[in-house]
Amino acid sequence: MSELHIRMPREFDEESVEVSLVGNVYSIDDDAKTALPHGKRNIVIEAGNTGHQNTLSIPKGRYLLEITMPSGQTIAQDFVMRDGETTEIEVEGQSSPREWLAYQHLAGNVSSLEESGDDDEGWLTTAFARGGALDTGPTKGAGPKAKAYWLLVDARKATLESSIAPKQLDAEPEDLQPTEMDPTAATFRVSAERAPEVWDDGKRGFVLVEAGKESILVAAPLPWEDIRSHRQAAFEVMTPKRSLAVSSMVRDSALGPMLAYMANGSLQPALHLAAKAEDMLFHKISNPLAAVGGACILLETATESGRKNWHGWIENLYRRKSHLPDSAIVYATLLLNHQKEDADVDKALGLLLEGGARGLPYYSRSLRLLLDGLTAFASDPDFKRRRDEVTAMLHDVERVAQRTNFRQIFTTIRLGRRR
């Protein structure tokens, strides 16, 4: 065996940032296929600006390293291993158009500088071509200048109904000044100082973005503990100045990529990072909203029936963090996916109604699970129990879902035109 040293430098607007990415090593020539026929799968590669060196033991032969970025971009590089020698490679990925957009670029919310060519704004207009419900496309001219506000509200008032009529939230908006900006885009960052101090203090936050007469509401997943540094991570919202598209990202170097993989449909890399962080996500539950993200990944990647260890984790998440809308919804989905008796179905329905009553889910995926679950009950002619409650709740959920950009990790709602 010989050692392979991998470095993957990436620029960020902070010092000492390492992000966890997932890659595979494939055997190419006969030597490699004999010594390592299946290559190495789901290797965690730390990339960043610390000069970190990833070390693997690889037998002699020719190989291909392929790294899948959370944005969906694939980076490939071949290399040769020789007996008794150390091989060093440096993997170059495509660059963020701005250092302060590095997290947004990592998540696929903006295109790379290389993809945009000579057009200084091409990275922005290209990136938002897939913006879903919030994308109105680029417009000519300067367009409206976006403003952002922080809303810290009583969690009991953050209902599904009030999420599309924010005046009902009864909160005094606080101005958010752009953290960074240029002629094409601006980012607004919510730091831990503005967030609720703890999860169970009855408060939750939203970012309200206004551009011209249009308004967009983003559920803010705060407080958010970075499980690697144990510091409180900031939440970032980006808005381009020539479009109404809005994207968001939690600035967590360990779990941010996991969530971005999930949002872009790369569930296997997301699952591997969730498994790597299993202890912090599901045992200590130091960050309950990160645990919800891990639960969504486990639910979507499950292929086998029968009880698994993580079933208990999801139930435990609900029991310990019962005030979160998402924890009730993912537990209900688990019961529906693995129902064994009528009592499981009844319990799942109760959990869906409970989750919806707790207010707007933090994750767009949780909102989708809530919509799918209630729709299944409403469309079943043989299921008569709590029919009126299901119909009323489904009506509210559908109204919110019609305005939601399901491409975004955290629930992002277009409120429409302000008068």
XYZ file of C-alpha atoms in Angstrom:
419
model
C 0.000 0.000 0.000
C 1.066 3.555 -0.707
C -0.296 6.840 0.556
C -2.375 9.264 -1.473
C -2.431 12.852 -0.246
C -5.308 14.978 -1.547
C -5.613 18.719 -1.163
C -8.622 20.659 -2.387
C -8.209 24.404 -1.841
C -11.309 26.582 -1.869
C -11.584 30.267 -1.042
C -14.001 31.562 1.600
C -14.516 34.965 3.147
C -13.593 33.577 6.570
C -10.397 32.059 7.909
C -9.950 28.340 8.659
C -12.976 26.990 6.801
C -13.168 23.303 5.866
C -16.223 21.836 4.159
C -17.013 18.122 3.913
C -17.471 16.757 0.388
C -17.998 13.202 -0.836
C -16.121 11.407 -3.607
C -15.269 8.015 -5.066
C -12.052 6.392 -6.280
C -12.420 4.149 -9.348
C -9.887 1.554 -10.515
C -8.829 2.073 -14.144
C -5.996 -0.288 -15.156
C -5.477 -4.009 -14.516
C -3.215 -3.491 -11.483
C -5.793 -1.311 -9.801
C -8.711 -3.576 -10.665
C -6.855 -6.567 -9.225
C -5.766 -4.868 -5.997
C -8.858 -2.713 -5.480
C -11.627 -4.118 -7.725
C -14.394 -1.969 -6.270
C -12.321 1.137 -5.716
C -13.204 3.233 -2.677
C -16.690 4.642 -2.263
C -18.082 7.560 -0.266
C -14.767 9.050 0.756
C -15.119 12.251 2.757
C -12.846 14.955 1.368
C -12.240 18.076 3.441
C -11.859 21.126 1.200
C -11.177 24.704 2.200
C -8.591 27.356 2.939
C -6.668 25.620 5.744
C -4.315 23.562 3.575
C -5.861 20.372 4.993
C -4.393 17.145 3.614
C -6.691 14.140 3.082
C -4.775 10.849 3.317
C -5.832 7.496 1.815
C -4.061 4.129 1.568
C -4.201 2.946 -2.048
C -2.401 0.001 -3.751
C -0.405 0.528 -6.926
C -2.291 1.173 -10.145
C -4.061 3.888 -12.069
C -7.206 5.441 -10.603
C -9.815 8.137 -11.112
C -10.877 10.382 -8.247
C -14.355 11.794 -8.754
C -15.815 14.343 -6.317
C -19.463 15.349 -6.466
C -20.065 18.899 -5.284
C -23.314 19.788 -3.469
C -24.163 21.982 -6.464
C -24.209 18.885 -8.684
C -20.899 19.708 -10.393
C -18.532 16.734 -10.755
C -14.774 17.171 -10.505
C -12.576 14.310 -11.790
C -8.829 13.751 -11.743
C -6.815 10.644 -12.581
C -3.633 9.619 -10.783
C -1.106 6.774 -10.628
C 0.022 5.003 -7.442
C 3.467 3.329 -7.285
C 4.734 0.890 -4.647
C 6.366 2.587 -1.700
C 5.797 6.089 -3.030
C 3.541 8.864 -1.809
C 1.374 10.468 -4.459
C 0.182 14.022 -3.957
C -2.613 15.615 -5.969
C -4.323 18.968 -5.757
C -7.911 19.030 -6.959
C -9.060 22.279 -8.494
C -12.775 22.960 -8.550
C -14.534 25.790 -10.296
C -14.338 29.132 -8.558
C -17.021 31.128 -6.815
C -17.576 34.455 -8.618
C -16.993 36.248 -5.291
C -15.350 34.998 -2.091
C -18.338 36.227 -0.100
C -20.589 34.046 -2.250
C -18.562 30.897 -1.528
C -21.284 29.209 0.543
C -23.951 30.136 -2.027
C -21.732 28.764 -4.799
C -21.131 25.567 -2.840
C -24.895 25.052 -2.595
C -25.427 25.683 -6.311
C -27.282 28.953 -5.767
C -24.869 30.761 -8.092
C -22.879 29.497 -11.057
C -19.099 29.445 -11.158
C -16.936 32.178 -12.609
C -15.703 29.773 -15.306
C -19.251 28.906 -16.415
C -20.229 32.549 -16.806
C -17.431 33.258 -19.295
C -16.671 36.910 -19.912
C -20.095 38.095 -18.806
C -19.558 39.551 -15.334
C -23.204 38.945 -14.471
C -23.582 35.604 -16.240
C -23.029 33.660 -13.034
C -26.094 35.311 -11.560
C -28.609 35.057 -14.394
C -27.579 31.474 -15.190
C -27.819 30.355 -11.598
C -31.390 31.530 -11.133
C -32.732 29.976 -14.316
C -33.902 27.107 -12.090
C -35.329 29.252 -9.320
C -38.756 27.588 -9.256
C -41.695 29.489 -7.879
C -39.614 32.535 -6.983
C -37.873 33.044 -10.310
C -39.225 35.814 -12.517
C -36.119 35.772 -14.678
C -33.621 38.582 -15.178
C -35.064 41.955 -16.130
C -33.545 44.785 -18.105
C -32.401 47.869 -16.281
C -31.350 48.346 -12.718
C -34.542 46.931 -11.230
C -35.739 47.435 -7.664
C -33.236 47.496 -4.837
C -33.968 44.725 -2.345
C -34.397 45.387 1.356
C -34.372 42.776 4.080
C -35.818 42.674 7.579
C -35.456 40.379 10.559
C -38.679 39.253 12.246
C -38.430 37.631 15.686
C -41.915 36.395 16.539
C -43.907 34.421 19.064
C -43.710 30.881 17.666
C -47.418 30.360 18.411
C -48.262 33.124 15.929
C -46.120 31.675 13.127
C -49.049 29.684 11.755
C -49.488 28.445 8.215
C -52.043 31.187 7.650
C -49.835 33.989 8.995
C -46.880 32.857 6.885
C -48.643 34.171 3.782
C -49.928 37.261 5.633
C -46.926 38.376 7.729
C -48.772 41.253 9.377
C -50.451 38.566 11.467
C -47.043 37.621 12.846
C -47.278 40.775 14.961
C -43.544 41.481 14.865
C -41.593 44.709 14.658
C -39.294 44.405 11.608
C -35.608 45.115 12.212
C -33.590 46.392 9.286
C -30.920 44.036 7.981
C -28.024 45.840 6.340
C -26.317 44.025 3.463
C -23.296 42.079 4.662
C -21.784 42.234 1.179
C -23.023 43.738 -2.060
C -21.973 44.710 -5.557
C -23.872 45.926 -8.627
C -25.410 42.472 -9.160
C -26.288 40.968 -5.780
C -26.421 41.416 -2.037
C -26.231 39.075 0.921
C -27.967 39.628 4.259
C -26.603 37.725 7.214
C -28.413 37.010 10.486
C -25.957 36.387 13.287
C -26.487 34.491 16.518
C -26.938 37.767 18.397
C -30.308 38.310 16.714
C -31.493 34.715 17.071
C -33.454 33.144 19.934
C -31.001 32.100 22.640
C -32.410 28.584 22.946
C -34.857 26.457 21.022
C -37.556 26.302 23.658
C -37.918 29.996 24.503
C -41.065 30.299 22.371
C -39.486 32.458 19.659
C -38.582 31.866 16.050
C -37.227 34.061 13.291
C -37.933 34.927 9.670
C -36.197 37.032 7.047
C -38.535 39.222 5.014
C -37.154 40.409 1.667
C -38.840 43.237 -0.218
C -38.020 44.178 -3.801
C -40.262 46.811 -5.300
C -43.775 45.666 -4.472
C -42.848 42.015 -4.100
C -42.229 40.305 -0.746
C -40.586 36.972 0.076
C -40.529 35.278 3.488
C -37.762 32.851 4.494
C -37.900 30.606 7.571
C -34.655 31.116 9.499
C -33.204 27.979 11.160
C -31.821 29.738 14.205
C -30.230 29.161 16.630
C -27.973 26.762 14.719
C -24.936 25.188 16.375
C -22.057 24.202 14.113
C -21.352 20.660 15.327
C -17.680 20.954 14.364
C -16.786 24.230 16.109
C -19.708 24.319 18.582
C -20.151 27.984 17.688
C -23.446 29.470 16.588
C -23.572 29.653 12.784
C -25.009 32.593 10.865
C -27.892 32.322 8.405
C -27.417 34.003 5.039
C -29.956 35.171 2.465
C -28.870 36.261 -0.992
C -30.900 38.288 -3.436
C -29.858 39.444 -6.910
C -30.669 43.037 -7.771
C -32.117 42.207 -11.181
C -34.410 39.344 -10.215
C -36.838 38.383 -7.469
C -35.113 35.068 -6.838
C -33.971 34.584 -3.237
C -31.704 31.844 -1.909
C -30.548 30.996 1.594
C -27.809 28.977 3.252
C -26.693 28.271 6.790
C -22.985 29.000 7.131
C -22.099 25.631 8.671
C -18.986 24.076 7.125
C -19.837 20.579 8.405
C -23.586 20.290 7.812
C -24.143 22.988 5.192
C -22.871 20.685 2.406
C -25.104 17.842 3.683
C -28.165 20.073 3.362
C -27.057 21.351 -0.055
C -26.597 17.779 -1.326
C -30.148 17.040 -0.121
C -31.641 20.148 -1.745
C -30.056 19.314 -5.110
C -31.127 15.661 -5.067
C -27.727 14.090 -4.331
C -29.099 11.956 -1.532
C -26.342 9.340 -1.232
C -23.581 11.870 -0.451
C -26.005 13.584 1.929
C -26.747 10.265 3.624
C -23.033 9.535 4.052
C -22.386 12.906 5.725
C -25.433 12.406 7.949
C -24.088 9.009 9.018
C -20.680 10.559 9.721
C -22.342 13.092 12.031
C -24.736 10.544 13.550
C -23.698 11.096 17.162
C -24.213 14.866 17.140
C -27.327 14.732 14.969
C -29.327 12.044 16.689
C -27.812 11.168 20.051
C -26.851 14.468 21.619
C -29.281 16.448 19.415
C -27.233 19.583 20.011
C -28.787 20.972 16.827
C -32.394 19.757 16.448
C -32.966 21.370 13.060
C -29.877 19.701 11.650
C -31.303 16.434 13.016
C -34.524 17.108 11.104
C -32.466 17.493 7.925
C -30.753 14.184 8.646
C -34.152 12.564 9.255
C -35.442 13.797 5.879
C -32.404 12.269 4.174
C -32.877 8.919 5.947
C -36.575 8.822 5.023
C -35.891 9.545 1.357
C -33.050 7.043 0.991
C -34.619 4.128 2.890
C -34.992 1.119 0.572
C -35.640 -1.739 2.994
C -38.568 -2.570 5.239
C -38.162 -3.521 8.869
C -37.149 -1.513 11.878
C -33.825 0.322 11.780
C -31.885 2.080 14.537
C -32.684 5.460 13.078
C -36.422 4.888 13.493
C -35.884 5.334 17.200
C -33.799 8.446 16.559
C -36.694 10.127 14.731
C -39.139 9.217 17.476
C -36.684 10.531 20.070
C -36.288 13.773 18.117
C -40.052 14.273 18.245
C -40.311 13.548 21.956
C -37.381 15.783 22.914
C -38.138 18.647 20.495
C -41.916 18.453 20.277
C -42.292 22.197 19.662
C -40.771 21.937 16.160
C -43.328 21.514 13.337
C -40.813 19.434 11.379
C -40.152 16.867 14.134
C -43.843 15.848 14.236
C -44.026 15.712 10.418
C -40.984 13.475 9.909
C -42.170 11.144 12.693
C -45.595 10.918 11.028
C -43.940 10.097 7.700
C -41.908 7.339 9.349
C -45.076 5.761 10.775
C -46.873 5.951 7.429
C -43.923 4.378 5.609
C -43.665 1.508 8.097
C -47.237 1.122 9.357
C -48.069 -2.239 10.893
C -51.539 -1.637 12.295
C -54.397 0.875 12.264
C -53.062 2.509 15.413
C -49.945 3.582 13.492
C -52.093 5.271 10.853
C -54.195 7.079 13.452
C -51.069 8.215 15.280
C -49.487 9.427 12.037
C -52.568 11.479 11.196
C -52.509 13.050 14.642
C -48.834 13.928 14.202
C -49.442 15.533 10.791
C -52.231 17.684 12.223
C -50.042 18.512 15.217
C -47.111 19.476 12.995
C -49.286 21.695 10.822
C -50.800 23.344 13.893
C -47.333 24.213 15.204
C -46.778 26.538 12.263
C -44.707 26.844 9.132
C -42.129 24.032 8.782
C -38.518 25.198 8.681
C -37.641 22.852 5.797
C -39.362 22.937 2.420
C -39.047 19.129 2.414
C -41.021 18.935 5.651
C -43.720 21.071 4.060
C -43.786 18.653 1.105
C -44.103 15.667 3.458
C -46.957 17.397 5.267
C -48.704 18.120 1.958
C -48.252 14.552 0.697
C -49.430 12.997 3.960
C -52.582 15.095 4.283
C -53.384 14.613 0.586
C -53.187 10.838 1.027
C -55.664 10.946 3.914
C -58.008 13.371 2.147
C -58.092 11.266 -1.035
C -58.841 7.984 0.773
C -62.672 7.552 0.675
C -62.513 4.821 3.296
C -60.776 6.967 5.882
C -63.448 8.966 7.693
C -61.776 9.920 10.973
C -61.042 13.606 11.570
C -62.090 14.364 8.014
C -63.020 17.996 8.699
C -59.671 18.681 10.383
C -57.788 17.115 7.480
C -59.714 19.149 4.905
C -59.156 22.439 6.732
C -55.466 21.805 7.336
C -54.894 20.633 3.765
C -56.474 23.842 2.475
C -53.974 25.938 4.462
C -51.015 23.770 3.459
C -51.926 23.923 -0.232
C -52.107 27.726 -0.113
C -48.604 27.874 1.341
C -47.214 25.183 -0.995
C -48.404 27.074 -4.071
C -46.166 29.961 -3.066
C -43.158 27.888 -1.943
C -39.873 27.441 -3.784
C -39.199 23.756 -3.111
C -35.722 24.106 -4.616
C -34.599 25.914 -1.497
C -33.512 24.051 1.627
C -35.402 26.249 4.051
C -39.018 27.191 3.458
C -39.115 30.214 1.170
C -42.484 31.733 0.293
C -43.399 34.341 -2.266
C -46.021 36.549 -0.648
C -47.012 38.396 -3.775
C -47.390 42.090 -4.431
C -47.644 44.565 -1.594
C -50.204 47.328 -1.891
